[in-house]
Tab-separated table of C-alpha atoms in Angstrom:
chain	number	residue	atom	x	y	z
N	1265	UNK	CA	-4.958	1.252	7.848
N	1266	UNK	CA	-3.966	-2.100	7.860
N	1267	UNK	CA	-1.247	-3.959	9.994
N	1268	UNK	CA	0.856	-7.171	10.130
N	1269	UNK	CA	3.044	-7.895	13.153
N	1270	UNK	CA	4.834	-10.784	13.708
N	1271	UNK	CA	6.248	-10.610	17.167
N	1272	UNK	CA	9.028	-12.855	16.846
N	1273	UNK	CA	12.194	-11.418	14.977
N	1274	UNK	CA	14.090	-14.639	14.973
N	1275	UNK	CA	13.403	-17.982	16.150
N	1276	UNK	CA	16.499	-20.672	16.397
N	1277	UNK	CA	15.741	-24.541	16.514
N	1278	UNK	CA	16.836	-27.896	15.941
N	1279	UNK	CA	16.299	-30.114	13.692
N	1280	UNK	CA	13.346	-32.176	14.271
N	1281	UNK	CA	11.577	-29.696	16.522
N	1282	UNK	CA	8.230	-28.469	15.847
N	1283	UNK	CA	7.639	-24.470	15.474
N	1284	UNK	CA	5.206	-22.193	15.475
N	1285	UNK	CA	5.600	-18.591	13.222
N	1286	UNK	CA	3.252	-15.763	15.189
N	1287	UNK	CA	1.458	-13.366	12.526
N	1288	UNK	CA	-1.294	-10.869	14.112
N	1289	UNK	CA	-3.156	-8.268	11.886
N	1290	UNK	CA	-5.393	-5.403	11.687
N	1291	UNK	CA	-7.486	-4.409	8.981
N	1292	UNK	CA	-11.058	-2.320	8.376
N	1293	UNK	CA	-12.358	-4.938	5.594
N	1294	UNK	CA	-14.406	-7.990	5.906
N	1295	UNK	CA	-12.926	-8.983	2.501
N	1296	UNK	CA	-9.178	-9.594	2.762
N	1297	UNK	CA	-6.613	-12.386	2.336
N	1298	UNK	CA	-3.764	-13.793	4.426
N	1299	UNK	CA	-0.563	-14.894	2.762
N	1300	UNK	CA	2.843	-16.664	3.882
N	1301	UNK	CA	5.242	-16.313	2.171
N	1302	UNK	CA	9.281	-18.168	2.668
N	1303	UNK	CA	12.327	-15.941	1.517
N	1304	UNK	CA	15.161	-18.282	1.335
N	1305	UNK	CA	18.772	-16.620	1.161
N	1306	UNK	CA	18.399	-16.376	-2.667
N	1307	UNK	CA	15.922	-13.490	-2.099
N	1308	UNK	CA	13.211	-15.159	-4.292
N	1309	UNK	CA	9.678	-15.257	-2.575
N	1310	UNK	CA	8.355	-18.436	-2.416
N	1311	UNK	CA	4.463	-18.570	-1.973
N	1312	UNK	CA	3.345	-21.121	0.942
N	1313	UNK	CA	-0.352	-20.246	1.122
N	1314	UNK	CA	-2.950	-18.036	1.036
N	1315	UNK	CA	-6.448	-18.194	2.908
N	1316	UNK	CA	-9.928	-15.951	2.409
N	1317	UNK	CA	-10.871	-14.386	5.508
N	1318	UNK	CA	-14.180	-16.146	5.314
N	1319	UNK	CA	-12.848	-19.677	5.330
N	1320	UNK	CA	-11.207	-19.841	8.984
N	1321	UNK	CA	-10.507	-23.915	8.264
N	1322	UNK	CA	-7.045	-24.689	9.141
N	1323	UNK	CA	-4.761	-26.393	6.534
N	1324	UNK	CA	-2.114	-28.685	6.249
N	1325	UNK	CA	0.349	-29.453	3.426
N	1326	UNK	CA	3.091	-31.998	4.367
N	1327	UNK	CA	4.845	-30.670	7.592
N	1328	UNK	CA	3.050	-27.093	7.234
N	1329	UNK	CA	-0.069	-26.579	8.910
N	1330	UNK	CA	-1.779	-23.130	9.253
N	1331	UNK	CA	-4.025	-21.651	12.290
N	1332	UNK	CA	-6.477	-19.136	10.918
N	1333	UNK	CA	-8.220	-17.667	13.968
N	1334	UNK	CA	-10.167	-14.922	13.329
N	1335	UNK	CA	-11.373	-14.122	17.198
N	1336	UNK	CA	-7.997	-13.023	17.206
N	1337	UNK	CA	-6.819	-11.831	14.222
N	1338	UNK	CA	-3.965	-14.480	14.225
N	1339	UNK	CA	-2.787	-16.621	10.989
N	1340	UNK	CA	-0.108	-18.334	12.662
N	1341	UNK	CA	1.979	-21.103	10.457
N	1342	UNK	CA	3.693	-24.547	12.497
N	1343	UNK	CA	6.650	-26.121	10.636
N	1344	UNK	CA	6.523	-29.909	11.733
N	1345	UNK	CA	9.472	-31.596	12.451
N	1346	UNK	CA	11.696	-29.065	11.116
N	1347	UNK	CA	14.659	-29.496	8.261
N	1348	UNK	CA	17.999	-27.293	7.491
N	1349	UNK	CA	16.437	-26.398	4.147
N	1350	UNK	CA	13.483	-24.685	6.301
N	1351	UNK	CA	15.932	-21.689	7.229
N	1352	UNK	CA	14.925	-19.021	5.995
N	1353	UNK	CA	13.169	-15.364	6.094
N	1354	UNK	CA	9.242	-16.510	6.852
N	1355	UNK	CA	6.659	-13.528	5.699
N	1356	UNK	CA	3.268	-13.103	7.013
N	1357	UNK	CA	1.214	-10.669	4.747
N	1358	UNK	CA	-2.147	-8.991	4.014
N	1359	UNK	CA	-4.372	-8.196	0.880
N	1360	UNK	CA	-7.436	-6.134	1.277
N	1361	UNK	CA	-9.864	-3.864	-1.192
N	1362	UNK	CA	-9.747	-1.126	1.472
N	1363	UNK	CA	-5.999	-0.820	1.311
N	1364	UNK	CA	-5.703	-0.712	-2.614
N	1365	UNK	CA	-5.237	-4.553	-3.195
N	1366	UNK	CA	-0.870	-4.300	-2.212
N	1367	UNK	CA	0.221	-6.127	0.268
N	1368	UNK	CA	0.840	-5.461	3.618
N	1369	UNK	CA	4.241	-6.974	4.806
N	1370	UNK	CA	4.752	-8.224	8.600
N	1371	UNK	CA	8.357	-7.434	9.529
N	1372	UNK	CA	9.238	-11.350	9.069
N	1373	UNK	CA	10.245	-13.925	11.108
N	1374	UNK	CA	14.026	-15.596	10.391
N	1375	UNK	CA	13.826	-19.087	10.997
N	1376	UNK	CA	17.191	-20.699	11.365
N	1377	UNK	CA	17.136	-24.964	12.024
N	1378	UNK	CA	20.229	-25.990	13.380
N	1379	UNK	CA	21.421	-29.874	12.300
X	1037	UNK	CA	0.998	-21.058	-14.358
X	1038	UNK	CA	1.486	-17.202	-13.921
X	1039	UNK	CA	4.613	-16.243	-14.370
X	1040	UNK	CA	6.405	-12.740	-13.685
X	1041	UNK	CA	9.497	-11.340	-14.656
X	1042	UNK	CA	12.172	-8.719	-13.628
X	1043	UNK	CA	15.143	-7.787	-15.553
X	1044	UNK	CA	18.119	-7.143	-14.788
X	1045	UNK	CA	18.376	-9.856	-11.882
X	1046	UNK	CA	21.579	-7.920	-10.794
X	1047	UNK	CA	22.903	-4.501	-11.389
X	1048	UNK	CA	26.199	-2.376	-10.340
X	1049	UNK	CA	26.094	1.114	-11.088
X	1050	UNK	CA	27.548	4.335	-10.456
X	1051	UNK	CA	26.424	6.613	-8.555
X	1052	UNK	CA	24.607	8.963	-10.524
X	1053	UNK	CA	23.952	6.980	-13.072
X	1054	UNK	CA	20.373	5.832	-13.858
X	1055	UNK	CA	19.071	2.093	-13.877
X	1056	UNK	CA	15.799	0.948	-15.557
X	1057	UNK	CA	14.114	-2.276	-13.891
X	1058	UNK	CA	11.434	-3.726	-15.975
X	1059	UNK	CA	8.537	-5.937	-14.668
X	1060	UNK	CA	6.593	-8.387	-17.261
X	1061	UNK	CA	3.717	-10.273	-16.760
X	1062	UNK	CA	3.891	-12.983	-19.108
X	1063	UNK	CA	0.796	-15.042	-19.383
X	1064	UNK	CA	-1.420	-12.757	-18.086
X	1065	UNK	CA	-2.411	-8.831	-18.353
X	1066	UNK	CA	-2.095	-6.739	-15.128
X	1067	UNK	CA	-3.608	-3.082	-15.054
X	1068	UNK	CA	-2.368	-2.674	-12.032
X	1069	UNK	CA	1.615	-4.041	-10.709
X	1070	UNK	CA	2.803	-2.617	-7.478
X	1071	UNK	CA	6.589	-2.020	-6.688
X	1072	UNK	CA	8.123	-3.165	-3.192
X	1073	UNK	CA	11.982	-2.324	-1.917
X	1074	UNK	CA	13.682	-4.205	0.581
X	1075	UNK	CA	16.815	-3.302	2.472
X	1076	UNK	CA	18.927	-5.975	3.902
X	1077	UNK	CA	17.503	-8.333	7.021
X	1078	UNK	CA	14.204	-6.092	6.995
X	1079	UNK	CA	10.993	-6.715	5.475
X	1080	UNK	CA	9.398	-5.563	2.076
X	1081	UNK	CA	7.934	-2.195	1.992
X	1082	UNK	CA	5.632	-1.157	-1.043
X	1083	UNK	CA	7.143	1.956	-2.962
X	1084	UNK	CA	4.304	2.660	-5.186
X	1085	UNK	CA	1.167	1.525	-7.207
X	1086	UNK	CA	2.077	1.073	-11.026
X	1087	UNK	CA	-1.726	1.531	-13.552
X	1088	UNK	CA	-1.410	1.179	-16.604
X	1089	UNK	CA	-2.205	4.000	-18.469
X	1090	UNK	CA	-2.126	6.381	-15.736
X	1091	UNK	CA	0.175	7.651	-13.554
X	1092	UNK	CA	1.366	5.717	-10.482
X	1093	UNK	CA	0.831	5.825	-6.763
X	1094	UNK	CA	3.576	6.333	-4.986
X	1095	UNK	CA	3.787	5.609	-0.782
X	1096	UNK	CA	4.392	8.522	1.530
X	1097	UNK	CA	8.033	9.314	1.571
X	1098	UNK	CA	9.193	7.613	-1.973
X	1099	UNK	CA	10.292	10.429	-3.975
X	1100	UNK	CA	8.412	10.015	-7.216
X	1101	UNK	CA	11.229	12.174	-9.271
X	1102	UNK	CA	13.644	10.136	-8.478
X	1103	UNK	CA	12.029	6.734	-8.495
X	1104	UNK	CA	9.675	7.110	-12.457
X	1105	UNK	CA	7.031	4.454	-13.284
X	1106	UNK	CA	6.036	3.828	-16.758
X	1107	UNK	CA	2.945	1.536	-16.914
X	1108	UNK	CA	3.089	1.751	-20.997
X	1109	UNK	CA	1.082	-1.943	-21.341
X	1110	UNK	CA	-0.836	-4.391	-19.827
X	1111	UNK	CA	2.283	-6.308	-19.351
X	1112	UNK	CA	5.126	-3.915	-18.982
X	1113	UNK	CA	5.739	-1.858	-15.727
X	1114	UNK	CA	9.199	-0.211	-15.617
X	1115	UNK	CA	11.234	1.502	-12.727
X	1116	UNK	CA	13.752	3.750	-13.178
X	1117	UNK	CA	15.918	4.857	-10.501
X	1118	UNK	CA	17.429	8.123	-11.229
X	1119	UNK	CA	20.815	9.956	-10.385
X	1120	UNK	CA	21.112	7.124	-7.803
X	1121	UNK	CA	23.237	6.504	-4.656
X	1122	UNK	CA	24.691	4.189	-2.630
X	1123	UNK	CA	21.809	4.568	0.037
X	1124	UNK	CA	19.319	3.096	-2.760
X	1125	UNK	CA	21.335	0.076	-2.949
X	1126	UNK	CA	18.365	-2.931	-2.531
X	1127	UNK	CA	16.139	-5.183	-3.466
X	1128	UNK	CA	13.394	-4.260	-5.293
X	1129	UNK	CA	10.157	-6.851	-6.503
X	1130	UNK	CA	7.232	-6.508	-8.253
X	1131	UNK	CA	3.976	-7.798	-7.861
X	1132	UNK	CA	1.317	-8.362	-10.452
X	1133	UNK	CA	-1.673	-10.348	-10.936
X	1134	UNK	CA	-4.574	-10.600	-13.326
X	1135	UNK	CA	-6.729	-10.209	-10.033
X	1136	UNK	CA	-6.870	-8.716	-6.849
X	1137	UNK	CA	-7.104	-12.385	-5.529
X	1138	UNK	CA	-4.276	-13.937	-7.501
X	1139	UNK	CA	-0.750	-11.995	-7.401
X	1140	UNK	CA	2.848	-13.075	-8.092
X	1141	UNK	CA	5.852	-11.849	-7.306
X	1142	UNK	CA	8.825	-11.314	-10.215
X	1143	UNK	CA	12.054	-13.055	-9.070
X	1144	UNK	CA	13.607	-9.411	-7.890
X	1145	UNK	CA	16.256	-7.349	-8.802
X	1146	UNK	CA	19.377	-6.375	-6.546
X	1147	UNK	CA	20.603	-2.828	-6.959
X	1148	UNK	CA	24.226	-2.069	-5.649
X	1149	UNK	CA	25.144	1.456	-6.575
X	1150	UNK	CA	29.065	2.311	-5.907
């Protein structure tokens, strides 16, 4: 079976502040992909990214930056100096052949960035 | 780009009462769309596996009387929530793709049964 835990439930910053979203996961394939995903009060899922399991290069895109490690099964995603508009509902998730192609859902991470 | 669709956005309902949700894939064909649910501050869980042509997959404990998928085209899932009640008051999205590698997510649809 496949797994997606991130740790934190909620996280609580200021603006400005750097932080770090924790996603961990477990899965039988060699094959998969790792998604984020930002679920602003609205409800609509907003895509952020999604990496191959083979290409473990991190990323950055404006004040996002990913950490794909797989040594420790980690995808963890780092919000750079932080803005009010980046509270929200922050969703780590996994894709995998073995599992049917659905995604797996990590319980999610609510991000709230204080002014 | 690939876009998907849900309609209604928003229903009220009595309880009861059916509700049909329909997911469309609109520049694209999708054999297979999958069907998540999400209750209020927790995260999404999948309900079932929608192929077209066949009959879905549903997750362990999702009652598949009560909660029919019609995969009648490439582009059409729908879900129908029977006889429901206030406990199946959520959110529920869809998620399609023309490949394993490439899915979207409709915009969702909120369920509030009275």
């Amino acid at each position: 079976a496949q797994k997606v835990t991130q740790a934190q439930t909620e996280i609580s910053v200021v603006e400005k502040e750097d932080v770090t979203l924790d996603c961990v996961y477990e899965t039988r394939d060699t094959t998969y992909y790792l998604f984020w995903y930002k679920q602003p009060p609205s409800g609509e899922l907003v895509f952020l990214i999604r990496r191959n399991s083979f290409d473990e290069q991190n990323e950055i895109s404006g004040r996002y930056s990913w950490n794909f490690q797989k040594s420790t099964s980690s995808f963890n995603f780092t919000i750079t100096a932080s803005q009010v508009v980046d509270s929200a509902v922050y969703f780590c998730a996994l894709s995998a052949p073995y599992a049917g192609n659905m995604l797996t859902f990590g319980g999610g991470t609510r991000l709230m960035v204080k002014p | 780009g690939a876009v998907v669709s849900q309609h209604p956005s928003w229903v009220i309902c009595k309880s009861g009462t059916s509700v049909k949700i329909e997911c469309r894939s609109l520049d694209f064909q999708a054999t297979t769309m999958f069907w998540y649910r999400q209750f209020p501050k927790q995260s999404l869980m999948l309900m079932a596996t929608s192929n077209e042509g066949s009959k879905a997959t549903y997750e362990q404990g999702v009652e598949k009387d009560k909660f029919l998928i019609n995969h009648a085209s490439l582009t059409l899932s729908t879900l129908t929530v029977t006889s429901a009640h206030p406990e199946d008051s959520s959110f529920y999205i869809c998620l399609a793709g023309p490949t394993w590698e490439t899915q979207y997510f409709g915009p969702g649809t909120r369920l509030l049964v009275l």
